[in-house]
mmCIF file of C-alpha atoms and ligand atoms in Angstrom:
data_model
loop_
_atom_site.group_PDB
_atom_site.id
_atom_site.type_symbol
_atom_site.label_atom_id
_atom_site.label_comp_id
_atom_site.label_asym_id
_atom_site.label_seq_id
_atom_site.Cartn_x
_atom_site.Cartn_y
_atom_site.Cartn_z
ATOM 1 C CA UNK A 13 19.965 -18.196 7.067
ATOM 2 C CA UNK A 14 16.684 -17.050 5.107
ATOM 3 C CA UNK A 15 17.236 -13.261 4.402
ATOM 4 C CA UNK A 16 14.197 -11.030 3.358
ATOM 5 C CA UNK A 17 14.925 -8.039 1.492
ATOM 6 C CA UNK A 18 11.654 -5.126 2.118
ATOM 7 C CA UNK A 19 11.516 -2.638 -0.654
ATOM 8 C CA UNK A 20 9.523 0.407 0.208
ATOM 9 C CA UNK A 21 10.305 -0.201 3.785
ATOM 10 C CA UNK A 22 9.968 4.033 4.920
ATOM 11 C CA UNK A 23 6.341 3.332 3.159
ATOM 12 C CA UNK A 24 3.090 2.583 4.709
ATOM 13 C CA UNK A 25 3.023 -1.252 4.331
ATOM 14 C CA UNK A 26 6.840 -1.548 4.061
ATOM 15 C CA UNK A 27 7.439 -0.107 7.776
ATOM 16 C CA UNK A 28 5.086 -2.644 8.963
ATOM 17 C CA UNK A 29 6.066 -5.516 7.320
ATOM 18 C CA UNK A 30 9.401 -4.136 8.626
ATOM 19 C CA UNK A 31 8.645 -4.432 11.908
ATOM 20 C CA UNK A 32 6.639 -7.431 11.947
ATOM 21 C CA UNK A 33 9.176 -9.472 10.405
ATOM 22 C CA UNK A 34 11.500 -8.150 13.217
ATOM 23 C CA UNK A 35 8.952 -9.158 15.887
ATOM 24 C CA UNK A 36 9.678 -12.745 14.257
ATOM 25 C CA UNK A 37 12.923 -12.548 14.440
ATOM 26 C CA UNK A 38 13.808 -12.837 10.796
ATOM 27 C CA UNK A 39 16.956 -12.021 8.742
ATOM 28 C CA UNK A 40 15.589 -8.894 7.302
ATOM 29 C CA UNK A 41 16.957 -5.808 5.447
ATOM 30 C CA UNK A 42 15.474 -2.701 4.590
ATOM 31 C CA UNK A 43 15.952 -1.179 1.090
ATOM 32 C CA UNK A 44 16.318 2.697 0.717
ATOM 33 C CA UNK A 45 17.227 5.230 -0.926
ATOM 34 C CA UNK A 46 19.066 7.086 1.711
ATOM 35 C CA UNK A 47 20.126 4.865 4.587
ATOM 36 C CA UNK A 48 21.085 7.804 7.041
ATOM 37 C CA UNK A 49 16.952 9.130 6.509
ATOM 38 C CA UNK A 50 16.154 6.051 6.495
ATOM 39 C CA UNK A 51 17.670 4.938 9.803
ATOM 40 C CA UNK A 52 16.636 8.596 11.391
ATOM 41 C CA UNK A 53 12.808 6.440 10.315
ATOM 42 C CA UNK A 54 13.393 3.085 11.047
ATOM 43 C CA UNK A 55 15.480 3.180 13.787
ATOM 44 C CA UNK A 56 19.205 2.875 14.114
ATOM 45 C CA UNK A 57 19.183 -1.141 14.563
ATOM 46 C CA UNK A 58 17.580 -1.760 11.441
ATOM 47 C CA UNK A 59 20.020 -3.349 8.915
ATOM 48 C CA UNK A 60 19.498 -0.829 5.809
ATOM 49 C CA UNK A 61 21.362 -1.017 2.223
ATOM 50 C CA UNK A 62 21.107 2.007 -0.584
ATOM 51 C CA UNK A 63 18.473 0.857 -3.272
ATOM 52 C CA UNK A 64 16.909 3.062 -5.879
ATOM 53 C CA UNK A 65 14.567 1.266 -8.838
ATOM 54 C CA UNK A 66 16.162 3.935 -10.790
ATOM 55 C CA UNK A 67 19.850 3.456 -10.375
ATOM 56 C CA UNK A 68 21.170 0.329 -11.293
ATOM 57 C CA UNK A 69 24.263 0.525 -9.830
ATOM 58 C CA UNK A 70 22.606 0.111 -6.627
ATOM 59 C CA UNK A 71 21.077 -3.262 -7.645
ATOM 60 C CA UNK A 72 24.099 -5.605 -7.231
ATOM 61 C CA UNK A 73 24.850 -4.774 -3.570
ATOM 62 C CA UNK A 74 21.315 -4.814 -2.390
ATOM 63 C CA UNK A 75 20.359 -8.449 -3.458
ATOM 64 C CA UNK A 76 23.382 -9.903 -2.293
ATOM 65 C CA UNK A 77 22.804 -13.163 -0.322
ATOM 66 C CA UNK A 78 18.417 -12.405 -0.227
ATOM 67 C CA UNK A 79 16.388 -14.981 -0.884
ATOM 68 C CA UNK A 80 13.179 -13.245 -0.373
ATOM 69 C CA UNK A 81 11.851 -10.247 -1.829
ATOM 70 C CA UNK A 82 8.788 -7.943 -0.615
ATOM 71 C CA UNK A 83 7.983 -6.029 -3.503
ATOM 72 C CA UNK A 84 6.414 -2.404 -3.807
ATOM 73 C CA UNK A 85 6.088 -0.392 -6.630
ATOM 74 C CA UNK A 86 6.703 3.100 -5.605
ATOM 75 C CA UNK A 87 3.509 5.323 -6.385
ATOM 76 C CA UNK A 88 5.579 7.830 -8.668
ATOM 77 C CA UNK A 89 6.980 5.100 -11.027
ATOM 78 C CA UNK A 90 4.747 4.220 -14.282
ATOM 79 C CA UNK A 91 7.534 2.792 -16.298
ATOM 80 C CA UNK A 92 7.567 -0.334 -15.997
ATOM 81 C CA UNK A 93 9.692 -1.545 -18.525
ATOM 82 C CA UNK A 94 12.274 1.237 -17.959
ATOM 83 C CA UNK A 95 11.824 1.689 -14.175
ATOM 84 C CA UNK A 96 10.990 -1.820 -12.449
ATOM 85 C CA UNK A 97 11.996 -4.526 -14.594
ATOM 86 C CA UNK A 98 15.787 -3.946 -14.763
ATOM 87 C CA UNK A 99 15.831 -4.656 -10.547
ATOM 88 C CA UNK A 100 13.867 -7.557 -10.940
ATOM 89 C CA UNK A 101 16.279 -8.727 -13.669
ATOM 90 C CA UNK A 102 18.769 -7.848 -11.228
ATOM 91 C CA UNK A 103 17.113 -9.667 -8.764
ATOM 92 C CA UNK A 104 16.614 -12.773 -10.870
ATOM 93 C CA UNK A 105 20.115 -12.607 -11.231
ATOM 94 C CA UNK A 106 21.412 -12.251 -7.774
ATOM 95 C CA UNK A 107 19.223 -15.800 -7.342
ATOM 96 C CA UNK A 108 16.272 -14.515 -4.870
ATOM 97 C CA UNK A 109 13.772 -17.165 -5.058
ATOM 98 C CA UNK A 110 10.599 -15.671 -4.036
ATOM 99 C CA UNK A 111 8.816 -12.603 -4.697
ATOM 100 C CA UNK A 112 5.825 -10.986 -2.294
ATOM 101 C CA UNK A 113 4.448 -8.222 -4.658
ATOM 102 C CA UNK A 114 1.859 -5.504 -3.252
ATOM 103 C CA UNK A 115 -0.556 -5.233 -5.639
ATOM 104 C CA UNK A 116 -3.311 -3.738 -6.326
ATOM 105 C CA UNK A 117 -7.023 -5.126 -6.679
ATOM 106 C CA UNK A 118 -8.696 -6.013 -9.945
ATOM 107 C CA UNK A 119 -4.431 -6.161 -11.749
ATOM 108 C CA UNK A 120 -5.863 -9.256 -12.863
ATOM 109 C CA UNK A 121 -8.613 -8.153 -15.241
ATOM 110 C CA UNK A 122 -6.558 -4.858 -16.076
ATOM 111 C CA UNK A 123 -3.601 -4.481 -17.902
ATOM 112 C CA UNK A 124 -3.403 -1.016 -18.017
ATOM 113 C CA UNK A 125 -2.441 -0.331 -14.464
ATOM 114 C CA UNK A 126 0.980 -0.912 -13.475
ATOM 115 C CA UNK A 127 0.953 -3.773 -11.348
ATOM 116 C CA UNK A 128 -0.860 -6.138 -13.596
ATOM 117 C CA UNK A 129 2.314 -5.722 -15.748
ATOM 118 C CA UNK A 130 4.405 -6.075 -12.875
ATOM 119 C CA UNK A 131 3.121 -9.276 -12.519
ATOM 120 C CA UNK A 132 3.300 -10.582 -15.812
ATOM 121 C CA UNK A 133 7.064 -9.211 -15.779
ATOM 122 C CA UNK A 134 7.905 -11.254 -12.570
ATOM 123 C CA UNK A 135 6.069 -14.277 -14.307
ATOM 124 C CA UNK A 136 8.210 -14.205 -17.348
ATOM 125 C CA UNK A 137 11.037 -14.255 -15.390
ATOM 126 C CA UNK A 138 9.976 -17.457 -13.689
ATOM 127 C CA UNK A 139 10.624 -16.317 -9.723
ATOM 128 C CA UNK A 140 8.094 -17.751 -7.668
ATOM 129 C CA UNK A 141 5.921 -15.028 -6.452
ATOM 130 C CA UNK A 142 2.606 -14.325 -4.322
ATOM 131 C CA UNK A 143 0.840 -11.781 -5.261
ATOM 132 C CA UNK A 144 -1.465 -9.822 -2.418
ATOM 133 C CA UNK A 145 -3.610 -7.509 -4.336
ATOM 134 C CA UNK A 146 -5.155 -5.131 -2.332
ATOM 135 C CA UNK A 147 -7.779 -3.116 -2.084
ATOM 136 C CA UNK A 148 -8.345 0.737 -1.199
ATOM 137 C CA UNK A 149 -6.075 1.495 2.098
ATOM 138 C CA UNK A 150 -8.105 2.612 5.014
ATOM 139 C CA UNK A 151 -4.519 4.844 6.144
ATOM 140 C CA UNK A 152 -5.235 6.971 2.919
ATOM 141 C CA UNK A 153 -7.540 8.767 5.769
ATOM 142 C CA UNK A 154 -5.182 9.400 7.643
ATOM 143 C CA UNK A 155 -2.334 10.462 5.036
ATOM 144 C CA UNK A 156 -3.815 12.377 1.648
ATOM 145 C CA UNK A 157 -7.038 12.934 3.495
ATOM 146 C CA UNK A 158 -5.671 14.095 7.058
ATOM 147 C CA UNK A 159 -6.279 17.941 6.958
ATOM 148 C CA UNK A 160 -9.075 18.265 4.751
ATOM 149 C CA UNK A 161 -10.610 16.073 7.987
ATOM 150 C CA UNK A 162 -8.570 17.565 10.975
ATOM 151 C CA UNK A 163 -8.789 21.398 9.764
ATOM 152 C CA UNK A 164 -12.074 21.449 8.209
ATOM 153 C CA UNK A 165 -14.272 18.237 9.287
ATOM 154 C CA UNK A 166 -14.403 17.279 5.785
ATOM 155 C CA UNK A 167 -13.553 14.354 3.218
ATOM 156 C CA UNK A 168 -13.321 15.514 -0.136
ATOM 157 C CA UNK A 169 -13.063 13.105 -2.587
ATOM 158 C CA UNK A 170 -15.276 12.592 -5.954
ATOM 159 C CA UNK A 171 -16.396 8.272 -4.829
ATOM 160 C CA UNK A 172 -20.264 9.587 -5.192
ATOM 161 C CA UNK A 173 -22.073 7.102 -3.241
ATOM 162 C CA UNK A 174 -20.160 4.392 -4.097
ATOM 163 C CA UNK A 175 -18.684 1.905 -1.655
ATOM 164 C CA UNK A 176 -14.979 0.548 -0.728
ATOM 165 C CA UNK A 177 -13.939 -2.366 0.638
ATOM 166 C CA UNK A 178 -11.276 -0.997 2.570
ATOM 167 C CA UNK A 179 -8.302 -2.899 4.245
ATOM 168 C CA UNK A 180 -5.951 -1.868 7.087
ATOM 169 C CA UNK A 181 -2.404 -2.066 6.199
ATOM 170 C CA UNK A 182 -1.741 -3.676 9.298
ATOM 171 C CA UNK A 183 -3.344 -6.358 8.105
ATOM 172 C CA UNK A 184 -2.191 -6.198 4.491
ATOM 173 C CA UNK A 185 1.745 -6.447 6.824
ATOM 174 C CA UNK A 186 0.418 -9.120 8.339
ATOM 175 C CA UNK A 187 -0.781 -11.427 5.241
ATOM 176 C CA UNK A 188 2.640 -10.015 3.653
ATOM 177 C CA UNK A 189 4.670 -11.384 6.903
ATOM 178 C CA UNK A 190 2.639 -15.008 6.667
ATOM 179 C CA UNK A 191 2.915 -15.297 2.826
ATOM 180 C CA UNK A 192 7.145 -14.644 3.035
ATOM 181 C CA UNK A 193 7.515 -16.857 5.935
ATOM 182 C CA UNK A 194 5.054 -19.785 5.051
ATOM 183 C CA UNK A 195 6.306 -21.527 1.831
ATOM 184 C CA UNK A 196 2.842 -22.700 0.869
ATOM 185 C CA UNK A 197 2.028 -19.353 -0.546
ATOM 186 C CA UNK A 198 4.020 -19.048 -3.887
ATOM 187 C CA UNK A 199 2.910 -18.814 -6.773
ATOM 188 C CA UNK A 200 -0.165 -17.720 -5.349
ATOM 189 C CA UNK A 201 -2.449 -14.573 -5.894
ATOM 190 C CA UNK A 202 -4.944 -13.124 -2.734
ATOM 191 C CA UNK A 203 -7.423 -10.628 -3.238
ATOM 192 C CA UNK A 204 -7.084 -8.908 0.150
ATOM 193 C CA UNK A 205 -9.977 -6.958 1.124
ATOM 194 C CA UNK A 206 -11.706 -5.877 4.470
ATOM 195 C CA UNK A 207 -15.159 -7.572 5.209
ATOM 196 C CA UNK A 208 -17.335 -4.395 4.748
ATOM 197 C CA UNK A 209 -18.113 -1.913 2.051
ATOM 198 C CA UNK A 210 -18.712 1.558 2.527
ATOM 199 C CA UNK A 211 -19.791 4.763 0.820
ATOM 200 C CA UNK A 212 -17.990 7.805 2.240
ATOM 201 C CA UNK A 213 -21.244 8.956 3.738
ATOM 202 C CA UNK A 214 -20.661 6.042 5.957
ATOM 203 C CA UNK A 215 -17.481 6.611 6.552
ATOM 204 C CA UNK A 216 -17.785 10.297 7.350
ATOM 205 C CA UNK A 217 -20.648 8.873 10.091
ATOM 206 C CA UNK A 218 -18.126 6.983 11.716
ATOM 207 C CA UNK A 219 -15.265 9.655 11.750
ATOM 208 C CA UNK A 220 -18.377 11.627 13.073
ATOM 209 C CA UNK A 221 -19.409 9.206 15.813
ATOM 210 C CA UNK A 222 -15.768 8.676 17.215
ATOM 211 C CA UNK A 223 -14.243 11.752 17.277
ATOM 212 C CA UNK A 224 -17.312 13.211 18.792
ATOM 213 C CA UNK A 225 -17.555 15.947 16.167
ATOM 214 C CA UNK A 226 -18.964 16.503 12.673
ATOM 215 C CA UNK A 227 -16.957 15.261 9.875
ATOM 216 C CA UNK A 228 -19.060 15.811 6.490
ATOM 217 C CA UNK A 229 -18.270 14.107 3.206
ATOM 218 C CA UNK A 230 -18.181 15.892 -0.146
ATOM 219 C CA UNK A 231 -18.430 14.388 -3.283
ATOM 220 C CA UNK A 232 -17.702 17.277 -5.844
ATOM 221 C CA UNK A 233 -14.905 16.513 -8.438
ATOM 222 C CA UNK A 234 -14.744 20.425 -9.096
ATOM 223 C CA UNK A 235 -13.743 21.537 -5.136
ATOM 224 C CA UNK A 236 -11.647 17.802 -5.437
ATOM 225 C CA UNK A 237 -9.560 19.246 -7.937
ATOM 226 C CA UNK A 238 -9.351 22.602 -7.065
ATOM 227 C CA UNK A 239 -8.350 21.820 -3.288
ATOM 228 C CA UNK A 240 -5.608 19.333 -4.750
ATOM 229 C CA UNK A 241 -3.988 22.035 -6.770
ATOM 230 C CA UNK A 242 -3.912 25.127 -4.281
ATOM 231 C CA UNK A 243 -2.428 22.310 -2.294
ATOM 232 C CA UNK A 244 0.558 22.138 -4.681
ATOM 233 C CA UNK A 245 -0.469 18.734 -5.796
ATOM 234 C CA UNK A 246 0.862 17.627 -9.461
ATOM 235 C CA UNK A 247 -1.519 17.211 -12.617
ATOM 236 C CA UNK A 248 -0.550 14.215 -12.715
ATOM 237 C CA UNK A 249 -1.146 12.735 -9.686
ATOM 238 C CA UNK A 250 -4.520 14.436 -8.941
ATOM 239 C CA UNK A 251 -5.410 12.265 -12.606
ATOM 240 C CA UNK A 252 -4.315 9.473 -10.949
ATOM 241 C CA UNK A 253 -6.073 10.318 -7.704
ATOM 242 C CA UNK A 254 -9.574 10.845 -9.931
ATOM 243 C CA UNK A 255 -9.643 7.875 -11.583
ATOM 244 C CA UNK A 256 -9.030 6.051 -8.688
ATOM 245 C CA UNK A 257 -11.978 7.413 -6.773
ATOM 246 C CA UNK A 258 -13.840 7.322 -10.042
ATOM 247 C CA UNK A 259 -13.323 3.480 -10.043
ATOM 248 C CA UNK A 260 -14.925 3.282 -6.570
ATOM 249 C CA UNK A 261 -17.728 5.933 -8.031
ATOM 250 C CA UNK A 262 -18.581 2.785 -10.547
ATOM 251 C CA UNK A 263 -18.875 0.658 -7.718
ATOM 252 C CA UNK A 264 -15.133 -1.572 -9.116
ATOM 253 C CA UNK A 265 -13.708 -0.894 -5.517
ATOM 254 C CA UNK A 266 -16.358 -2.796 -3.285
ATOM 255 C CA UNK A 267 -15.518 -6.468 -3.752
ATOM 256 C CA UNK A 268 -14.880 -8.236 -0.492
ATOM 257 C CA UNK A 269 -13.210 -11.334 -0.370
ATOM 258 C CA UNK A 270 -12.485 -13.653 2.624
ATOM 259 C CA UNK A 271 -8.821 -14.220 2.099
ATOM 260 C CA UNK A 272 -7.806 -12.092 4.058
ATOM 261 C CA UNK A 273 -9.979 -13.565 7.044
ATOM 262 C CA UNK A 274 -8.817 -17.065 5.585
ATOM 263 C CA UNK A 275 -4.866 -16.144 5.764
ATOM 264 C CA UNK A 276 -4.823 -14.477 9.148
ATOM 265 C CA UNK A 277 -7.768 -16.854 10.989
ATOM 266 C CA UNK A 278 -9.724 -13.435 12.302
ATOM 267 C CA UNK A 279 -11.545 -10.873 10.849
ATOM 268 C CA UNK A 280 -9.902 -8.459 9.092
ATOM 269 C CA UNK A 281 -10.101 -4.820 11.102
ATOM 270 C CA UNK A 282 -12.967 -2.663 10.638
ATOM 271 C CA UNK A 283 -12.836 0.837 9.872
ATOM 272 C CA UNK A 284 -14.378 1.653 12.871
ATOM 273 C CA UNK A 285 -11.237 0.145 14.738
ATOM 274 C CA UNK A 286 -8.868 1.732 12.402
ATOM 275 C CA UNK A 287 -10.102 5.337 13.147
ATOM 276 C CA UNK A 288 -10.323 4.585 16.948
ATOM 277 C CA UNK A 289 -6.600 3.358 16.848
ATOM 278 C CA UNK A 290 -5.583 6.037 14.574
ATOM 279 C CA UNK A 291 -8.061 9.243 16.276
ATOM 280 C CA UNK A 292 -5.153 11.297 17.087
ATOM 281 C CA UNK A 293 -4.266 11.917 13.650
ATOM 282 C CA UNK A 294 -7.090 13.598 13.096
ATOM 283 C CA UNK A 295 -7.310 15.326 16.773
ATOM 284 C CA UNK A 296 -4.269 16.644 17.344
ATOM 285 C CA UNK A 297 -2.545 19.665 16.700
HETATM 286 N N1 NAP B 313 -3.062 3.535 -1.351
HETATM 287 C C1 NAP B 313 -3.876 2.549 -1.664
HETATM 288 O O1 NAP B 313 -5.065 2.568 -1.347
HETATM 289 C C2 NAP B 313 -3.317 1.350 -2.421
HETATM 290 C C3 NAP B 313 -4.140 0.228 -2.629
HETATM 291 C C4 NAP B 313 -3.596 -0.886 -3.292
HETATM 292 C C5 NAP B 313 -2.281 -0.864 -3.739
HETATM 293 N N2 NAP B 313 -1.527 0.263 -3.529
HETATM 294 C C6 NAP B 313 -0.130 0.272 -4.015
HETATM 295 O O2 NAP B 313 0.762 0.293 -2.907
HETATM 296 C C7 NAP B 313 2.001 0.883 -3.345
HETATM 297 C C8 NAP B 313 2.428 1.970 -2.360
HETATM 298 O O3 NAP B 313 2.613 1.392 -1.089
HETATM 299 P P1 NAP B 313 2.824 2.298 0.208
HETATM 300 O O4 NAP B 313 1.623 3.206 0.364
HETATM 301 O O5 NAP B 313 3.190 1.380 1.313
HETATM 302 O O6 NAP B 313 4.073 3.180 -0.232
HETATM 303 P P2 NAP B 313 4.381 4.708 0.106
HETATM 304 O O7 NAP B 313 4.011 4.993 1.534
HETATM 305 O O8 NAP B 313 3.795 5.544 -0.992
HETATM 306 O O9 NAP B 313 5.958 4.732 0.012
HETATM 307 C C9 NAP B 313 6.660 4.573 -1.186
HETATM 308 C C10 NAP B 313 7.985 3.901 -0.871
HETATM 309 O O10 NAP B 313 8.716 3.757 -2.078
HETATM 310 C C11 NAP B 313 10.045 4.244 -1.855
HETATM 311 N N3 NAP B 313 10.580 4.755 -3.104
HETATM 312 C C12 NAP B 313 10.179 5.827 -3.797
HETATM 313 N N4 NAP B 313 10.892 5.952 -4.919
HETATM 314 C C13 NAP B 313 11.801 4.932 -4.933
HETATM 315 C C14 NAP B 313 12.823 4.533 -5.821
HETATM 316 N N5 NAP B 313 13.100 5.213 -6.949
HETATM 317 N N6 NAP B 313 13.555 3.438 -5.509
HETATM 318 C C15 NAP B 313 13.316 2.751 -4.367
HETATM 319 N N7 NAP B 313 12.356 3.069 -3.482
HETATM 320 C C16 NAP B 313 11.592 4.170 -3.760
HETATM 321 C C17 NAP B 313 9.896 5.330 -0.806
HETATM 322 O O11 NAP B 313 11.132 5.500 -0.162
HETATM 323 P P3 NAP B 313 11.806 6.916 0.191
HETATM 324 O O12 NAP B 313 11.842 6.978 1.675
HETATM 325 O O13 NAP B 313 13.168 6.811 -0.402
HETATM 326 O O14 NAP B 313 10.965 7.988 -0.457
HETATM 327 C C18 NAP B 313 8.835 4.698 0.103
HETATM 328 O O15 NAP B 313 9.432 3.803 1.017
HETATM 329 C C19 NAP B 313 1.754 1.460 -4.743
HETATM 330 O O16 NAP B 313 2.247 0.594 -5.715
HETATM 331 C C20 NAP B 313 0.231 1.537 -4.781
HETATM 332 O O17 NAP B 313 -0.270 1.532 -6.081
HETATM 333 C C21 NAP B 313 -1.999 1.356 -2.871
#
């Protein structure tokens, strides 16, 4: 029987690919770090095995018998050469046939970001992949941008009046989900995007409008920084966390595409929806 193996399945887009491929009663496996956190996450009927991108003699065990992978690079690892590629080699090795890889849009024209050379890695190693790269997630609002928005009505981030083309993950899952089950799909690459853009203004309107109080957006990269390190954030990542918003500054992060609408015959969810689904993130205590 077809077994899926879901990396980064305590994640955002793991979980629900996760559970989706449950719901469709697949021969899936999550891979963890720590099964026993994991499990405490996931839920105690969820078939977990110890994998960490860093210790190799994890690898062996967890691709045993998988012949699909869903691939995410976790957010802290840069290295690709030193931190991702042995698995994959691993993976290669253990015979898995098919790689899903969450990536990230634009790794195409960009080979300075690490999934564009995850890609090229997996292509030199001749697995069959699909690659779903994706644009800005709409659940960053409700993660890295929670209390700035419950506590003090506000989203800080330096995007200017630039827009995004945000997705839901839910729907990223759900393209993931179609793209591991369907075989049509390898060696494939979809640029998944929602079907607006937005500025943050626009955003903060709609926070504004559905919560029924005032959520105001501020642009400065000076209170961006300085909020991010009184909240014990790294150098490193607030870097990280700049460029990417300066990307959407520059207007790089509004491309829509219809693949997504194409691969899951809807629309793809609106950010409206998302924050209505997701209000009590942001309302309760
Ligand atoms: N946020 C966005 O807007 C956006 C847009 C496009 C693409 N992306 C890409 O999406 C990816 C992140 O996806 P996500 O948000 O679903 O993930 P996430 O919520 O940040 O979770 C990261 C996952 O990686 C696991 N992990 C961390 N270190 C590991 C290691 N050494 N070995 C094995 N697993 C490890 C974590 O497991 P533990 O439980 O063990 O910590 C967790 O399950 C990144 O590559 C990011 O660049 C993000």
């Amino acid at each position: 029987m077809l077994k899926i193996l879901v990396m980064g399945a305590t994640g955002n887009v793991g979980r629900e690919v996760l559970r989706l491929l449950l719901s469709h009663n697949c021969n899936v496996c999550a891979a963890v770090r720590n099964p026993d956190t994991a499990k405490d996450i996931l839920g105690s009927n969820i078939e977990c095995v110890r994998f960490d991108f860093t210790n190799p003699d994890t690898f062996a065990n967890a691709f045993v018998r998988v012949n699909k992978l869903f691939l995410v690079r976790p957010p802290a690892l840069a290295n690709i050469r030193k931190e991702i590629a042995p698995a994959l080699d691993a993976a290669k090795l253990a015979g898995v046939k098919h790689i899903v890889f969450l990536s990230i849009l634009g790794a195409e024209s960009n080979p300075f970001v690490p999934h564009s050379q995850i890609e090229n890695y997996i292509q030199k190693l001749g697995i069959k992949a699909t690659f779903l790269r994706c644009s800005f997630f709409m659940q960053n609002l409700n993660t890295t941008h929670r209390e700035d928005i419950k506590t003090r009505g506000e989203l800080l981030l330096p995007a200017g009046n630039g827009k995004t083309s945000f997705i839901d993950i839910r729907d990223i899952a759900a393209v993931a989900v179609r793209t591991l089950i369907e075989d049509r799909h390898q060696g494939k690459a979809y640029t998944l995007t929602g079907s607006e853009a937005l500025t943050y203004y626009e955003v903060a309107d709609i926070f504004t409008s559905v919560l029924g109080k005032p959520i105001r957006y501020n642009p400065s990269l000076l209170k961006f920084i300085r909020k991010m390190r009184s909240s014990g954030f790294a150098i490193d990542f607030i870097l990280v966390m700049v460029a990417i918003y300066t990307t959407a500054r520059l207007g790089l992060a509004s491309k829509i595409t219809s693949d997504t609408e194409q691969l899951l015959d809807r629309l793809p969810l609106t950010i409206r929806q998302y924050i209505e689904d997701y209000q009590q993130f942001w309302l309760s205590s």
